[in-house]
GROMACS .gro file of C-alpha atoms in nm:
model
  298
    1MET     CA    1 -16.742   6.779  -2.725
    2ALA     CA    2 -16.614   6.808  -3.080
    3SER     CA    3 -16.860   6.727  -3.356
    4LEU     CA    4 -16.898   6.352  -3.395
    5LEU     CA    5 -17.026   6.394  -3.750
    6LEU     CA    6 -16.715   6.593  -3.837
    7ARG     CA    7 -16.504   6.298  -3.722
    8VAL     CA    8 -16.709   6.074  -3.949
    9LYS     CA    9 -16.657   6.303  -4.248
   10SER     CA   10 -16.285   6.321  -4.178
   11LYS     CA   11 -16.261   5.942  -4.163
   12MET     CA   12 -16.444   5.912  -4.495
   13ALA     CA   13 -16.219   6.175  -4.655
   14ILE     CA   14 -15.906   5.994  -4.539
   15PHE     CA   15 -16.040   5.659  -4.657
   16ALA     CA   16 -16.041   5.722  -5.027
   17HIS     CA   17 -16.037   5.956  -5.319
   18ARG     CA   18 -16.350   6.089  -5.487
   19LYS     CA   19 -16.400   5.788  -5.715
   20ALA     CA   20 -16.392   5.539  -5.427
   21ARG     CA   21 -16.632   5.750  -5.222
   22GLY     CA   22 -16.861   5.754  -5.525
   23LEU     CA   23 -16.853   5.374  -5.531
   24LEU     CA   24 -16.949   5.370  -5.163
   25ASP     CA   25 -17.241   5.603  -5.239
   26GLY     CA   26 -17.344   5.373  -5.523
   27GLU     CA   27 -17.339   5.064  -5.302
   28TYR     CA   28 -17.565   5.240  -5.051
   29GLY     CA   29 -17.802   5.347  -5.328
   30SER     CA   30 -17.828   4.991  -5.457
   31VAL     CA   31 -17.986   4.869  -5.131
   32PHE     CA   32 -18.321   5.019  -5.230
   33ARG     CA   33 -18.289   4.963  -5.604
   34GLY     CA   34 -18.639   4.941  -5.749
   35ARG     CA   35 -18.816   4.972  -5.415
   36SER     CA   36 -18.841   5.351  -5.407
   37LEU     CA   37 -18.950   5.380  -5.768
   38ASP     CA   38 -19.276   5.364  -5.960
   39PHE     CA   39 -19.300   5.253  -6.322
   40ASP     CA   40 -19.311   5.548  -6.562
   41ASP     CA   41 -19.271   5.428  -6.922
   42LEU     CA   42 -19.059   5.220  -7.162
   43ARG     CA   43 -18.759   5.317  -7.370
   44ALA     CA   44 -18.517   5.140  -7.603
   45TYR     CA   45 -18.239   4.937  -7.448
   46VAL     CA   46 -17.888   5.080  -7.477
   47PRO     CA   47 -17.562   4.902  -7.386
   48GLY     CA   48 -17.490   4.942  -7.016
   49ASP     CA   49 -17.852   4.919  -6.901
   50GLU     CA   50 -17.937   4.666  -6.632
   51VAL     CA   51 -18.065   4.341  -6.784
   52ARG     CA   52 -18.303   4.311  -6.488
   53ASP     CA   53 -18.487   4.623  -6.613
   54ILE     CA   54 -18.578   4.472  -6.952
   55ASP     CA   55 -18.952   4.424  -7.002
   56TRP     CA   56 -18.939   4.092  -7.185
   57LYS     CA   57 -19.306   4.076  -7.281
   58ALA     CA   58 -19.308   4.429  -7.421
   59SER     CA   59 -18.975   4.360  -7.595
   60ALA     CA   60 -19.122   4.052  -7.767
   61ARG     CA   61 -19.419   4.252  -7.895
   62HIS     CA   62 -19.199   4.541  -8.007
   63GLY     CA   63 -18.933   4.328  -8.172
   64SER     CA   64 -18.638   4.484  -7.987
   65PRO     CA   65 -18.535   4.516  -7.618
   66LEU     CA   66 -18.723   4.773  -7.413
   67ILE     CA   67 -18.624   4.899  -7.069
   68LYS     CA   68 -18.864   4.989  -6.792
   69ARG     CA   69 -18.814   5.347  -6.675
   70TYR     CA   70 -18.901   5.448  -6.321
   71VAL     CA   71 -18.954   5.768  -6.127
   72ALA     CA   72 -18.872   5.823  -5.761
   73VAL     CA   73 -19.178   5.857  -5.540
   74ARG     CA   74 -19.040   5.912  -5.190
   75ARG     CA   75 -18.735   5.929  -4.973
   76GLN     CA   76 -18.624   5.618  -4.792
   77THR     CA   77 -18.590   5.576  -4.418
   78LEU     CA   78 -18.269   5.447  -4.263
   79LEU     CA   79 -18.323   5.325  -3.909
   80LEU     CA   80 -18.004   5.297  -3.705
   81LEU     CA   81 -18.027   5.036  -3.430
   82THR     CA   82 -17.760   4.980  -3.169
   83ASP     CA   83 -17.691   4.848  -2.824
   84THR     CA   84 -17.599   5.118  -2.570
   85GLY     CA   85 -17.585   4.874  -2.278
   86ARG     CA   86 -17.284   4.772  -2.075
   87ASN     CA   87 -17.138   4.548  -2.347
   88MET     CA   88 -17.057   4.846  -2.567
   89ALA     CA   89 -16.822   4.982  -2.298
   90ALA     CA   90 -16.595   4.682  -2.358
   91ILE     CA   91 -16.268   4.712  -2.544
   92SER     CA   92 -16.248   4.600  -2.905
   93ARG     CA   93 -15.962   4.415  -3.074
   94THR     CA   94 -15.790   4.745  -3.152
   95GLY     CA   95 -15.809   4.865  -2.792
   96GLU     CA   96 -16.085   5.120  -2.859
   97PRO     CA   97 -16.413   5.126  -2.667
   98LYS     CA   98 -16.675   4.948  -2.873
   99LYS     CA   99 -16.909   5.245  -2.845
  100ASP     CA  100 -16.661   5.464  -3.036
  101ILE     CA  101 -16.655   5.214  -3.322
  102ALA     CA  102 -17.035   5.192  -3.315
  103VAL     CA  103 -17.067   5.571  -3.336
  104MET     CA  104 -16.831   5.580  -3.633
  105ALA     CA  105 -17.019   5.303  -3.818
  106LEU     CA  106 -17.360   5.459  -3.748
  107GLY     CA  107 -17.225   5.796  -3.855
  108VAL     CA  108 -17.087   5.672  -4.187
  109MET     CA  109 -17.409   5.493  -4.277
  110GLY     CA  110 -17.619   5.788  -4.160
  111TYR     CA  111 -17.411   6.030  -4.363
  112LEU     CA  112 -17.447   5.815  -4.675
  113ALA     CA  113 -17.824   5.827  -4.624
  114HIS     CA  114 -17.811   6.204  -4.578
  115ARG     CA  115 -17.618   6.244  -4.905
  116HIS     CA  116 -17.892   6.046  -5.080
  117GLY     CA  117 -18.166   6.267  -4.937
  118ASP     CA  118 -18.295   5.992  -4.706
  119VAL     CA  119 -18.414   6.044  -4.351
  120VAL     CA  120 -18.248   5.877  -4.052
  121GLY     CA  121 -18.389   5.760  -3.719
  122LEU     CA  122 -18.247   5.578  -3.416
  123VAL     CA  123 -18.346   5.293  -3.187
  124SER     CA  124 -18.101   5.229  -2.903
  125GLY     CA  125 -18.098   5.110  -2.546
  126ASP     CA  126 -18.019   4.841  -2.293
  127SER     CA  127 -18.210   4.591  -2.078
  128VAL     CA  128 -18.387   4.868  -1.886
  129ARG     CA  129 -18.502   5.109  -2.155
  130THR     CA  130 -18.531   5.155  -2.528
  131ARG     CA  131 -18.497   5.498  -2.684
  132PHE     CA  132 -18.658   5.587  -3.018
  133ILE     CA  133 -18.581   5.907  -3.210
  134PRO     CA  134 -18.801   5.946  -3.522
  135ALA     CA  135 -18.639   5.979  -3.862
  136LYS     CA  136 -18.558   6.325  -3.993
  137GLY     CA  137 -18.315   6.475  -4.239
  138GLY     CA  138 -18.023   6.709  -4.193
  139GLU     CA  139 -17.675   6.703  -4.045
  140ALA     CA  140 -17.784   6.859  -3.716
  141HIS     CA  141 -18.028   6.572  -3.662
  142LEU     CA  142 -17.761   6.313  -3.745
  143GLU     CA  143 -17.523   6.478  -3.499
  144ARG     CA  144 -17.794   6.450  -3.233
  145LEU     CA  145 -17.832   6.076  -3.298
  146LEU     CA  146 -17.458   6.014  -3.271
  147ARG     CA  147 -17.433   6.213  -2.948
  148GLN     CA  148 -17.724   6.017  -2.805
  149VAL     CA  149 -17.547   5.687  -2.864
  150HIS     CA  150 -17.213   5.817  -2.739
  151GLY     CA  151 -17.367   5.961  -2.423
  152ASP     CA  152 -17.585   5.663  -2.334
  153ALA     CA  153 -17.328   5.384  -2.364
  154GLY     CA  154 -17.092   5.320  -2.074
  155ALA     CA  155 -16.972   5.076  -1.810
  156GLY     CA  156 -17.211   5.214  -1.548
  157VAL     CA  157 -17.535   5.153  -1.738
  158ALA     CA  158 -17.768   4.852  -1.744
  159PRO     CA  159 -17.668   4.525  -1.911
  160SER     CA  160 -17.714   4.488  -2.284
  161ARG     CA  161 -18.020   4.314  -2.429
  162LEU     CA  162 -18.044   4.381  -2.800
  163GLU     CA  163 -18.360   4.172  -2.825
  164ASP     CA  164 -18.552   4.455  -2.657
  165GLN     CA  165 -18.453   4.708  -2.922
  166LEU     CA  166 -18.526   4.466  -3.207
  167ASP     CA  167 -18.862   4.381  -3.053
  168HIS     CA  168 -18.945   4.752  -3.029
  169VAL     CA  169 -18.891   4.788  -3.404
  170ALA     CA  170 -19.099   4.476  -3.479
  171ARG     CA  171 -19.391   4.609  -3.270
  172THR     CA  172 -19.392   4.979  -3.351
  173VAL     CA  173 -19.218   5.064  -3.679
  174LYS     CA  174 -19.446   5.062  -3.982
  175GLY     CA  175 -19.359   5.048  -4.349
  176ARG     CA  176 -19.049   4.908  -4.516
  177ASN     CA  177 -18.719   5.059  -4.402
  178LEU     CA  178 -18.348   4.990  -4.416
  179LEU     CA  179 -18.247   4.870  -4.071
  180PHE     CA  180 -17.875   4.904  -3.991
  181VAL     CA  181 -17.779   4.715  -3.676
  182VAL     CA  182 -17.447   4.767  -3.496
  183ALA     CA  183 -17.406   4.512  -3.221
  184ASP     CA  184 -17.178   4.323  -2.990
  185GLU     CA  185 -17.089   3.959  -3.060
  186ILE     CA  186 -17.433   3.831  -2.967
  187ALA     CA  187 -17.517   3.465  -2.912
  188ALA     CA  188 -17.771   3.290  -3.134
  189THR     CA  189 -18.092   3.181  -2.961
  190PRO     CA  190 -18.424   3.044  -3.092
  191ALA     CA  191 -18.603   3.358  -2.967
  192MET     CA  192 -18.357   3.588  -3.144
  193ALA     CA  193 -18.381   3.383  -3.465
  194GLY     CA  194 -18.760   3.411  -3.467
  195LEU     CA  195 -18.746   3.785  -3.404
  196LEU     CA  196 -18.499   3.837  -3.689
  197ARG     CA  197 -18.712   3.639  -3.935
  198ARG     CA  198 -19.010   3.854  -3.837
  199LEU     CA  199 -18.814   4.175  -3.892
  200ARG     CA  200 -18.663   4.057  -4.221
  201ALA     CA  201 -19.010   3.991  -4.362
  202GLN     CA  202 -19.074   4.366  -4.341
  203HIS     CA  203 -18.736   4.542  -4.364
  204GLU     CA  204 -18.404   4.532  -4.543
  205ILE     CA  205 -18.146   4.456  -4.272
  206LEU     CA  206 -17.770   4.510  -4.263
  207TRP     CA  207 -17.580   4.388  -3.958
  208LEU     CA  208 -17.234   4.493  -3.838
  209THR     CA  209 -17.069   4.310  -3.548
  210VAL     CA  210 -16.803   4.489  -3.342
  211ARG     CA  211 -16.540   4.229  -3.250
  212ASP     CA  212 -16.430   4.160  -2.894
  213ALA     CA  213 -16.076   4.213  -2.774
  214ASP     CA  214 -15.856   3.908  -2.742
  215LEU     CA  215 -15.871   3.743  -2.403
  216ALA     CA  216 -15.515   3.853  -2.332
  217PRO     CA  217 -15.280   4.079  -2.531
  218SER     CA  218 -15.010   3.901  -2.727
  219GLN     CA  219 -14.750   4.139  -2.585
  220PRO     CA  220 -14.710   4.268  -2.228
  221GLY     CA  221 -14.759   4.635  -2.153
  222PRO     CA  222 -14.491   4.888  -2.046
  223GLY     CA  223 -14.243   4.736  -1.803
  224GLY     CA  224 -14.355   4.384  -1.892
  225ALA     CA  225 -14.675   4.416  -1.690
  226VAL     CA  226 -14.991   4.238  -1.798
  227ALA     CA  227 -15.319   4.381  -1.674
  228ASP     CA  228 -15.593   4.175  -1.513
  229PHE     CA  229 -15.924   4.143  -1.698
  230TYR     CA  230 -16.292   4.157  -1.616
  231SER     CA  231 -16.613   4.120  -1.810
  232VAL     CA  232 -16.814   4.441  -1.845
  233ALA     CA  233 -17.129   4.231  -1.886
  234ASP     CA  234 -17.120   4.072  -1.540
  235TYR     CA  235 -16.802   4.213  -1.378
  236VAL     CA  236 -16.644   3.867  -1.350
  237PHE     CA  237 -16.275   3.909  -1.268
  238LEU     CA  238 -16.008   3.712  -1.455
  239PRO     CA  239 -15.646   3.738  -1.331
  240ALA     CA  240 -15.390   3.795  -1.604
  241HIS     CA  241 -15.201   3.473  -1.539
  242LEU     CA  242 -15.520   3.272  -1.603
  243ALA     CA  243 -15.609   3.476  -1.913
  244ARG     CA  244 -15.273   3.381  -2.062
  245SER     CA  245 -15.301   3.013  -1.973
  246ASP     CA  246 -15.287   2.789  -2.280
  247THR     CA  247 -15.580   2.585  -2.153
  248VAL     CA  248 -15.797   2.892  -2.089
  249VAL     CA  249 -15.703   3.053  -2.421
  250ALA     CA  250 -15.782   2.733  -2.613
  251ALA     CA  251 -16.123   2.698  -2.445
  252TYR     CA  252 -16.200   3.066  -2.503
  253THR     CA  253 -16.098   3.048  -2.869
  254LYS     CA  254 -16.314   2.741  -2.925
  255GLY     CA  255 -16.613   2.904  -2.755
  256ILE     CA  256 -16.580   3.221  -2.961
  257ALA     CA  257 -16.556   3.024  -3.286
  258GLU     CA  258 -16.869   2.828  -3.201
  259ARG     CA  259 -17.060   3.143  -3.105
  260ASP     CA  260 -16.952   3.321  -3.425
  261ALA     CA  261 -17.057   3.028  -3.642
  262ALA     CA  262 -17.398   3.005  -3.474
  263ARG     CA  263 -17.458   3.379  -3.511
  264LYS     CA  264 -17.357   3.382  -3.876
  265ALA     CA  265 -17.582   3.084  -3.948
  266MET     CA  266 -17.876   3.251  -3.770
  267LEU     CA  267 -17.836   3.573  -3.967
  268ARG     CA  268 -17.785   3.389  -4.296
  269GLN     CA  269 -18.098   3.180  -4.243
  270ALA     CA  270 -18.294   3.500  -4.174
  271GLY     CA  271 -18.167   3.653  -4.501
  272ILE     CA  272 -17.961   3.921  -4.325
  273THR     CA  273 -17.625   4.036  -4.460
  274GLU     CA  274 -17.360   4.054  -4.186
  275GLY     CA  275 -17.013   4.202  -4.164
  276ASP     CA  276 -16.774   4.267  -3.879
  277VAL     CA  277 -16.521   4.530  -3.778
  278ALA     CA  278 -16.239   4.536  -3.523
  279GLY     CA  279 -16.173   4.911  -3.500
  280SER     CA  280 -16.274   5.254  -3.626
  281GLN     CA  281 -15.997   5.254  -3.888
  282GLY     CA  282 -16.170   4.965  -4.062
  283VAL     CA  283 -16.526   5.098  -4.053
  284VAL     CA  284 -16.548   5.248  -4.402
  285THR     CA  285 -16.390   4.944  -4.566
  286ALA     CA  286 -16.615   4.708  -4.367
  287LEU     CA  287 -16.929   4.901  -4.468
  288PHE     CA  288 -16.828   4.903  -4.834
  289ALA     CA  289 -16.785   4.524  -4.821
  290LEU     CA  290 -17.114   4.483  -4.634
  291LEU     CA  291 -17.311   4.688  -4.886
  292GLU     CA  292 -17.147   4.507  -5.178
  293ARG     CA  293 -17.233   4.165  -5.033
  294HIS     CA  294 -17.590   4.278  -4.978
  295ARG     CA  295 -17.619   4.396  -5.339
  296ARG     CA  296 -17.483   4.069  -5.473
  297ALA     CA  297 -17.710   3.865  -5.246
  298GLY     CA  298 -18.014   4.056  -5.374
   0.00000   0.00000   0.00000
């Protein structure tokens, strides 16, 4: 298999020129602003400094604005968390397997962490098992994480149950980390909401949802044929003529909208920044927007 990390780097190189990639690096760095630093001393304010760094009490005593200066004390830990159950074998809106989009998103975020000198770990799994790979640095380690996700996800594995992987983090992971979750279009439940609030009290959390394919393609395939459909979650079969029925499509669209709204409300109430992506081509742009929203929310 070709290097998955190399694919990630190629996608990032195609995405933008050096300045835009620098902005993406800056958005990642802002997630931990102030949390990885210890106070060092004070210096005079100069135009362009962050207003949030002004020490107002010291400035009042001194008679002019003074800025708090910090020193880095440790590397941060990025914990990648993803579903490798049956749901990630489904097709996304762009026709790609969801697991390929998940690998790309995890790879981009992991590579940003690597460029910042941070360490990266992985929690993944399905309803039968949860796999944990401790955080380390280096490109070889990141390649291992991506291959693990790519190899574990598939149609023949156990059903998805993201709650198990989130619960594993809540029970076993110590300290404050950045948790990056790549998930299917999950449904909001009281149990999931409580688990997310518990995790958010300890960690910074970014959430990326991989969007489902449409119920039926807008255009027929070669020769005018339209394929039948089935759910990878429970193998329920849906004939093509029913999938294209106006009544079925309307009910499906309404159900998806309600599920999306409930999920977004659950994440928002937990203080978690969420974004979504339909295909691998949109991963870098979606992550830039996600990191920017998180910075502004903070």
